[in-house]
Amino acid sequence: MNQPANTFPFIGRRVNRIGYGAMQLAGPGVFGPPKDRQAALDVLRAAVEAGVDHIDTSDFYGPHVTNQLIREALHPYRDGLTIVTKVGAVRGDDGAWLAAQEPAELEKGVHDNLKNLGLDVLDVVNLRVMGDVHTPKEGSIARQVEALAGLQQKGLLRHVGLSNVTAAQVAEARHITDIVCVQNLYNIAHREDDALVHELADEGIAYVPFFPLGGFTPIQSSSLSAIAASLGATPMQVALAWLLHRSPNILLIPGTSSLAHLRENMQAGELALSDDVLAALDAI
Ligand SMILES: NC(=O)c1ccc[n+]([C@@H]2O[C@H](COP(=O)([O-])OP(=O)(O)OC[C@H]3O[C@@H](n4cnc5c(N)ncnc54)[C@H](OP(=O)(O)O)[C@@H]3O)[C@@H](O)[C@H]2O)c1
């Protein structure tokens, strides 16, 4: 049996590899307030109580909604809680996701995050490159990364990460400033980043898959369900455990608005997968 490490060194701390993604706490379409505000606050508090010390968010979720919920539930933040946010988009009045990649727009995004999270400095800010919705597209991102590096020098953020990027864009950004994490679409059914995950592992950079459970269309696979049943686990737990086994630099940020799902997801860290099971999962 293979039992992956529970923690990974990230921005000078050891973070638990199972974190929490706050996007699902906003209203339908990640727009507007949640249906049940108290339930959203309860999930955030329960996550931290259960050992989550890495929360992923953005001020464009809601917009402002998830950051304000995080602040209400958890501020003043406990020592060692790492909040990672992202800039690079804003929301239209109709909920549309609009690119906001100009230096002044990135700076405004940083200030909006500071205000709504109630912080003087942000731990990590990911530049969310717009690309093709959830797929990266080649092209220079130097101007945007330089803008974030400037805000880093001003002391508004400690570390820079990237989201929705190619390997070439990661390399370009690393010439400008240290990159501590990359957040791209990756899960057991979407493995286009296999090579990038391992390249980043060699460099000690965290890879943080978004949609680890399939996002808006949760992963469904008869093989995954059969393997999960044979292990006495749920398919979602096995999908998360597979990611934990995949590479030690993978940090998980599954999103949920449900306390039961939160508990289920946290238990994925206890699942040890044999080589045979891993081979069967790799074949999905
Ligand atoms: N950088 C980017 O472009 C980007 C894009 C998307 C997301 N993200 C980040 O990545 C995080 C994770 O992505 P995500 O939340 O969209 O997708 P996800 O984690 O792949 O899946 C979340 C969905 O799965 C359901 N779910 C969660 N746990 C479950 C369980 N144990 N059993 C059954 N269903 C379960 C949730 O519904 P319930 O609420 O009912 O549990 C929700 O509908 C986000 O929260 C966000 O922080 C980043």
Short mmCIF file of C-alpha atoms and ligand atoms in Angstrom, two decimals:
data_model
loop_
_atom_site.label_atom_id
_atom_site.label_comp_id
_atom_site.label_asym_id
_atom_site.label_seq_id
_atom_site.Cartn_x
_atom_site.Cartn_y
_atom_site.Cartn_z
CA MET A 1 0.00 0.00 0.00
CA ASN A 2 1.14 3.53 -0.72
CA GLN A 3 0.35 6.18 1.87
CA PRO A 4 1.11 9.66 0.53
CA ALA A 5 2.40 12.45 2.77
CA ASN A 6 -0.27 14.53 4.50
CA THR A 7 1.57 17.83 4.21
CA PHE A 8 3.64 19.81 1.70
CA PRO A 9 6.05 22.73 2.30
CA PHE A 10 4.31 25.81 0.94
CA ILE A 11 5.34 29.47 1.43
CA GLY A 12 7.53 28.57 4.39
CA ARG A 13 4.83 26.52 6.15
CA ARG A 14 3.78 22.89 6.02
CA VAL A 15 0.21 22.92 4.78
CA ASN A 16 -2.20 20.02 4.93
CA ARG A 17 -2.58 18.65 1.44
CA ILE A 18 -6.36 18.65 1.80
CA GLY A 19 -7.51 22.24 1.74
CA TYR A 20 -10.82 23.81 0.78
CA GLY A 21 -12.07 25.71 -2.29
CA ALA A 22 -14.62 28.38 -1.42
CA MET A 23 -16.09 29.01 -4.89
CA GLN A 24 -19.15 26.79 -4.34
CA LEU A 25 -20.26 28.95 -1.40
CA ALA A 26 -21.60 31.74 -3.63
CA GLY A 27 -25.01 31.54 -5.29
CA PRO A 28 -25.87 29.58 -8.45
CA GLY A 29 -23.35 30.21 -11.24
CA VAL A 30 -20.94 31.55 -8.57
CA PHE A 31 -23.04 34.73 -8.65
CA GLY A 32 -24.86 36.42 -5.80
CA PRO A 33 -25.37 35.27 -2.21
CA PRO A 34 -25.66 31.64 -1.07
CA LYS A 35 -29.09 30.09 -0.56
CA ASP A 36 -28.26 29.48 3.09
CA ARG A 37 -25.74 31.97 4.50
CA GLN A 38 -25.52 30.30 7.91
CA ALA A 39 -24.78 26.93 6.29
CA ALA A 40 -21.94 28.52 4.29
CA LEU A 41 -20.43 30.02 7.44
CA ASP A 42 -20.78 26.65 9.20
CA VAL A 43 -18.93 24.83 6.39
CA LEU A 44 -16.02 27.30 6.54
CA ARG A 45 -15.70 27.01 10.32
CA ALA A 46 -16.00 23.22 10.18
CA ALA A 47 -13.30 23.04 7.51
CA VAL A 48 -10.79 24.88 9.66
CA GLU A 49 -11.78 22.86 12.75
CA ALA A 50 -11.21 19.67 10.75
CA GLY A 51 -7.65 20.73 9.91
CA VAL A 52 -7.95 22.72 6.68
CA ASP A 53 -5.17 25.33 6.70
CA HIS A 54 -5.30 26.32 3.01
CA ILE A 55 -8.37 28.02 1.55
CA ASP A 56 -8.72 29.01 -2.10
CA THR A 57 -10.91 31.97 -2.99
CA SER A 58 -11.27 35.04 -5.20
CA ASP A 59 -13.05 38.34 -5.00
CA PHE A 60 -14.72 37.51 -8.32
CA TYR A 61 -16.66 34.67 -6.66
CA GLY A 62 -20.04 36.27 -6.00
CA PRO A 63 -18.43 38.83 -6.67
CA HIS A 64 -17.12 39.62 -3.15
CA VAL A 65 -19.45 37.02 -1.60
CA THR A 66 -17.01 34.21 -0.75
CA ASN A 67 -14.38 36.61 0.60
CA GLN A 68 -16.97 38.29 2.81
CA LEU A 69 -18.16 34.88 4.06
CA ILE A 70 -14.57 33.84 4.81
CA ARG A 71 -14.03 37.07 6.72
CA GLU A 72 -17.25 36.72 8.70
CA ALA A 73 -16.62 33.06 9.53
CA LEU A 74 -12.91 33.09 10.27
CA HIS A 75 -11.55 36.61 10.95
CA PRO A 76 -9.34 37.17 12.93
CA TYR A 77 -7.57 34.35 11.07
CA ARG A 78 -5.74 31.74 13.08
CA ASP A 79 -1.96 31.57 12.71
CA GLY A 80 -0.93 29.30 9.89
CA LEU A 81 -4.14 29.63 7.87
CA THR A 82 -3.07 30.25 4.27
CA ILE A 83 -5.60 32.06 2.09
CA VAL A 84 -4.84 31.96 -1.62
CA THR A 85 -6.77 34.30 -3.85
CA LYS A 86 -6.73 35.23 -7.51
CA VAL A 87 -7.08 38.28 -9.73
CA GLY A 88 -7.52 38.74 -13.47
CA ALA A 89 -11.29 38.77 -13.93
CA VAL A 90 -14.38 40.72 -12.87
CA ARG A 91 -18.06 39.92 -13.16
CA GLY A 92 -20.57 41.63 -15.42
CA ASP A 93 -24.01 42.67 -14.14
CA ASP A 94 -25.36 39.47 -15.72
CA GLY A 95 -22.73 37.28 -14.02
CA ALA A 96 -20.44 37.11 -17.09
CA TRP A 97 -16.75 36.44 -16.38
CA LEU A 98 -14.83 39.36 -17.91
CA ALA A 99 -11.04 39.57 -18.30
CA ALA A 100 -9.41 42.24 -16.11
CA GLN A 101 -5.73 41.79 -16.96
CA GLU A 102 -4.56 45.41 -17.23
CA PRO A 103 -2.07 46.39 -14.48
CA ALA A 104 -4.56 48.88 -12.98
CA GLU A 105 -7.28 46.20 -12.97
CA LEU A 106 -4.95 43.70 -11.27
CA GLU A 107 -4.10 46.30 -8.63
CA LYS A 108 -7.79 46.99 -8.03
CA GLY A 109 -8.35 43.23 -7.73
CA VAL A 110 -5.66 43.01 -5.05
CA HIS A 111 -7.21 45.91 -3.11
CA ASP A 112 -10.70 44.37 -3.37
CA ASN A 113 -9.34 41.10 -1.96
CA LEU A 114 -7.56 42.91 0.88
CA LYS A 115 -10.72 44.83 1.79
CA ASN A 116 -13.17 41.94 1.61
CA LEU A 117 -10.88 39.45 3.38
CA GLY A 118 -9.98 42.06 6.02
CA LEU A 119 -6.22 41.72 5.50
CA ASP A 120 -3.28 44.16 5.19
CA VAL A 121 -1.30 41.75 3.03
CA LEU A 122 -2.34 38.71 0.98
CA ASP A 123 -0.42 35.42 1.40
CA VAL A 124 -0.64 34.31 -2.23
CA VAL A 125 -2.24 35.92 -5.28
CA ASN A 126 -2.71 33.82 -8.40
CA LEU A 127 -2.77 35.57 -11.73
CA ARG A 128 -5.82 33.93 -13.37
CA VAL A 129 -5.05 34.03 -17.08
CA MET A 130 -8.27 34.01 -19.10
CA GLY A 131 -7.19 31.76 -22.04
CA ASP A 132 -10.08 29.66 -23.38
CA VAL A 133 -12.37 29.56 -20.31
CA HIS A 134 -10.82 26.57 -18.48
CA THR A 135 -8.03 25.80 -20.94
CA PRO A 136 -4.79 27.77 -21.12
CA LYS A 137 -3.73 29.48 -24.33
CA GLU A 138 -0.14 30.32 -25.27
CA GLY A 139 0.90 33.98 -25.21
CA SER A 140 3.07 36.25 -23.10
CA ILE A 141 1.86 36.98 -19.56
CA ALA A 142 4.94 39.07 -18.67
CA ARG A 143 3.03 42.35 -18.37
CA GLN A 144 0.55 40.90 -15.85
CA VAL A 145 3.23 39.09 -13.83
CA GLU A 146 5.37 42.25 -13.72
CA ALA A 147 2.34 44.13 -12.38
CA LEU A 148 1.86 41.56 -9.59
CA ALA A 149 5.61 41.58 -8.84
CA GLY A 150 5.33 45.36 -8.43
CA LEU A 151 2.48 44.95 -5.93
CA GLN A 152 4.57 42.30 -4.16
CA GLN A 153 7.41 44.83 -3.83
CA LYS A 154 4.93 47.36 -2.42
CA GLY A 155 4.09 44.80 0.29
CA LEU A 156 0.48 44.14 -0.73
CA LEU A 157 1.07 40.44 -1.36
CA ARG A 158 3.72 37.96 -0.25
CA HIS A 159 3.75 35.37 -3.03
CA VAL A 160 2.65 35.05 -6.65
CA GLY A 161 0.97 32.04 -8.24
CA LEU A 162 -0.55 31.36 -11.66
CA SER A 163 -3.80 29.86 -12.86
CA ASN A 164 -4.89 28.52 -16.26
CA VAL A 165 -1.38 28.59 -17.71
CA THR A 166 0.93 26.59 -19.97
CA ALA A 167 4.40 25.32 -19.08
CA ALA A 168 5.91 28.08 -21.26
CA GLN A 169 3.96 30.74 -19.33
CA VAL A 170 5.18 29.29 -16.02
CA ALA A 171 8.77 29.47 -17.30
CA GLU A 172 8.27 33.06 -18.49
CA ALA A 173 6.78 34.14 -15.15
CA ARG A 174 9.61 32.51 -13.18
CA HIS A 175 12.08 34.88 -14.89
CA ILE A 176 10.15 37.78 -13.33
CA THR A 177 9.42 36.53 -9.79
CA ASP A 178 9.21 33.30 -7.78
CA ILE A 179 6.08 31.32 -8.56
CA VAL A 180 4.81 29.30 -5.59
CA CYS A 181 1.83 27.50 -7.11
CA VAL A 182 0.03 26.70 -10.34
CA GLN A 183 -3.73 26.16 -10.40
CA ASN A 184 -5.04 24.45 -13.54
CA LEU A 185 -7.89 22.11 -14.45
CA TYR A 186 -6.79 18.57 -13.57
CA ASN A 187 -8.50 15.47 -12.22
CA ILE A 188 -8.65 11.73 -12.80
CA ALA A 189 -10.55 12.32 -16.07
CA HIS A 190 -8.58 15.40 -17.29
CA ARG A 191 -4.86 14.77 -17.29
CA GLU A 192 -3.48 17.14 -19.91
CA ASP A 193 -1.11 18.54 -17.26
CA ASP A 194 0.55 15.21 -16.33
CA ALA A 195 3.99 16.42 -17.45
CA LEU A 196 3.62 19.88 -15.89
CA VAL A 197 2.66 18.37 -12.51
CA HIS A 198 5.95 16.46 -12.41
CA GLU A 199 8.05 19.36 -13.71
CA LEU A 200 6.68 21.55 -10.92
CA ALA A 201 7.26 18.78 -8.36
CA ASP A 202 10.94 18.76 -9.33
CA GLU A 203 11.05 22.51 -8.64
CA GLY A 204 9.18 22.27 -5.31
CA ILE A 205 6.24 24.26 -6.70
CA ALA A 206 2.71 23.33 -5.59
CA TYR A 207 0.25 22.15 -8.22
CA VAL A 208 -3.34 22.87 -7.15
CA PRO A 209 -5.90 21.24 -9.43
CA PHE A 210 -9.15 23.07 -9.87
CA PHE A 211 -12.26 20.96 -10.46
CA PRO A 212 -10.58 18.03 -8.59
CA LEU A 213 -14.02 16.36 -8.49
CA GLY A 214 -15.07 17.51 -11.95
CA GLY A 215 -16.48 20.89 -10.90
CA PHE A 216 -19.90 21.72 -12.34
CA THR A 217 -20.14 18.23 -13.91
CA PRO A 218 -18.95 15.88 -11.14
CA ILE A 219 -16.82 12.95 -12.31
CA GLN A 220 -18.81 9.83 -13.11
CA SER A 221 -17.12 6.58 -14.08
CA SER A 222 -18.28 3.01 -13.60
CA SER A 223 -14.67 1.88 -13.05
CA LEU A 224 -14.18 4.55 -10.38
CA SER A 225 -17.43 3.52 -8.67
CA ALA A 226 -16.46 -0.17 -8.75
CA ILE A 227 -13.00 0.52 -7.29
CA ALA A 228 -14.50 2.77 -4.63
CA ALA A 229 -17.01 0.08 -3.63
CA SER A 230 -14.21 -2.50 -3.36
CA LEU A 231 -12.35 -0.15 -0.99
CA GLY A 232 -15.41 0.74 1.11
CA ALA A 233 -14.99 4.36 0.03
CA THR A 234 -16.98 6.78 -2.12
CA PRO A 235 -16.00 7.61 -5.73
CA MET A 236 -15.22 11.22 -4.71
CA GLN A 237 -12.89 10.02 -1.94
CA VAL A 238 -11.05 7.78 -4.39
CA ALA A 239 -10.80 10.62 -6.95
CA LEU A 240 -9.19 12.80 -4.27
CA ALA A 241 -6.95 9.99 -2.98
CA TRP A 242 -5.77 9.36 -6.55
CA LEU A 243 -4.65 13.01 -6.76
CA LEU A 244 -2.84 12.75 -3.43
CA HIS A 245 -0.99 9.66 -4.71
CA ARG A 246 -0.28 11.22 -8.10
CA SER A 247 2.46 13.60 -6.94
CA PRO A 248 3.55 14.97 -3.55
CA ASN A 249 3.26 18.61 -4.71
CA ILE A 250 -0.49 18.31 -5.39
CA LEU A 251 -2.58 20.33 -2.92
CA LEU A 252 -6.33 19.70 -2.94
CA ILE A 253 -9.02 22.38 -2.79
CA PRO A 254 -12.27 20.43 -3.26
CA GLY A 255 -15.29 22.69 -3.07
CA THR A 256 -18.46 21.88 -1.20
CA SER A 257 -21.37 23.64 0.42
CA SER A 258 -22.21 20.52 2.44
CA LEU A 259 -20.87 19.54 5.86
CA ALA A 260 -21.31 15.84 5.03
CA HIS A 261 -19.30 16.18 1.82
CA LEU A 262 -16.64 18.20 3.63
CA ARG A 263 -16.16 15.37 6.15
CA GLU A 264 -16.14 12.78 3.38
CA ASN A 265 -13.51 14.73 1.43
CA MET A 266 -11.27 15.21 4.49
CA GLN A 267 -11.22 11.42 5.01
CA ALA A 268 -9.72 10.89 1.54
CA GLY A 269 -6.30 11.52 3.10
CA GLU A 270 -6.58 8.25 5.01
CA LEU A 271 -7.05 6.10 1.90
CA ALA A 272 -3.92 4.15 0.96
CA LEU A 273 -4.08 2.84 -2.61
CA SER A 274 -2.19 -0.25 -3.78
CA ASP A 275 -0.14 -0.29 -6.98
CA ASP A 276 -2.86 -2.41 -8.64
CA VAL A 277 -5.59 0.04 -7.70
CA LEU A 278 -3.47 2.97 -8.86
CA ALA A 279 -2.86 1.25 -12.20
CA ALA A 280 -6.60 0.65 -12.64
CA LEU A 281 -7.35 4.29 -11.77
CA ASP A 282 -4.63 5.54 -14.12
CA ALA A 283 -6.39 3.67 -16.92
CA ILE A 284 -9.66 5.57 -16.47
N1 LIG B 1 -8.56 28.93 -11.09
C1 LIG B 1 -9.71 28.66 -11.65
O1 LIG B 1 -9.97 29.00 -12.79
C2 LIG B 1 -10.72 27.87 -10.88
C3 LIG B 1 -11.85 27.36 -11.56
C4 LIG B 1 -12.75 26.62 -10.82
C5 LIG B 1 -12.55 26.40 -9.48
N2 LIG B 1 -11.46 26.93 -8.85
C6 LIG B 1 -11.19 26.65 -7.43
O2 LIG B 1 -11.16 25.26 -7.27
C7 LIG B 1 -12.04 24.86 -6.22
C8 LIG B 1 -12.57 23.49 -6.50
O3 LIG B 1 -13.36 23.51 -7.66
P1 LIG B 1 -14.94 23.35 -7.62
O4 LIG B 1 -15.45 23.59 -6.24
O5 LIG B 1 -15.50 24.18 -8.69
O6 LIG B 1 -15.14 21.88 -8.11
P2 LIG B 1 -14.90 20.43 -7.43
O7 LIG B 1 -14.20 20.58 -6.13
O8 LIG B 1 -14.32 19.58 -8.47
O9 LIG B 1 -16.39 19.93 -7.23
C9 LIG B 1 -17.31 20.62 -6.47
C10 LIG B 1 -18.67 19.97 -6.73
O10 LIG B 1 -18.64 18.64 -6.25
C11 LIG B 1 -19.63 18.48 -5.24
N3 LIG B 1 -19.00 17.69 -4.17
C12 LIG B 1 -18.00 18.04 -3.35
N4 LIG B 1 -17.67 17.04 -2.52
C13 LIG B 1 -18.50 16.02 -2.82
C14 LIG B 1 -18.68 14.71 -2.32
N5 LIG B 1 -17.91 14.25 -1.32
N6 LIG B 1 -19.64 13.91 -2.88
C15 LIG B 1 -20.41 14.36 -3.88
N7 LIG B 1 -20.31 15.60 -4.40
C16 LIG B 1 -19.36 16.42 -3.88
C17 LIG B 1 -20.02 19.84 -4.78
O11 LIG B 1 -21.40 19.88 -4.43
P3 LIG B 1 -21.88 20.09 -2.89
O12 LIG B 1 -21.78 21.54 -2.63
O13 LIG B 1 -23.26 19.55 -2.92
O14 LIG B 1 -20.96 19.26 -2.04
C18 LIG B 1 -19.78 20.68 -6.02
O15 LIG B 1 -20.92 20.65 -6.86
C19 LIG B 1 -13.09 25.97 -6.20
O16 LIG B 1 -13.78 26.00 -4.98
C20 LIG B 1 -12.26 27.19 -6.48
O17 LIG B 1 -11.70 27.66 -5.27
C21 LIG B 1 -10.54 27.64 -9.55
#
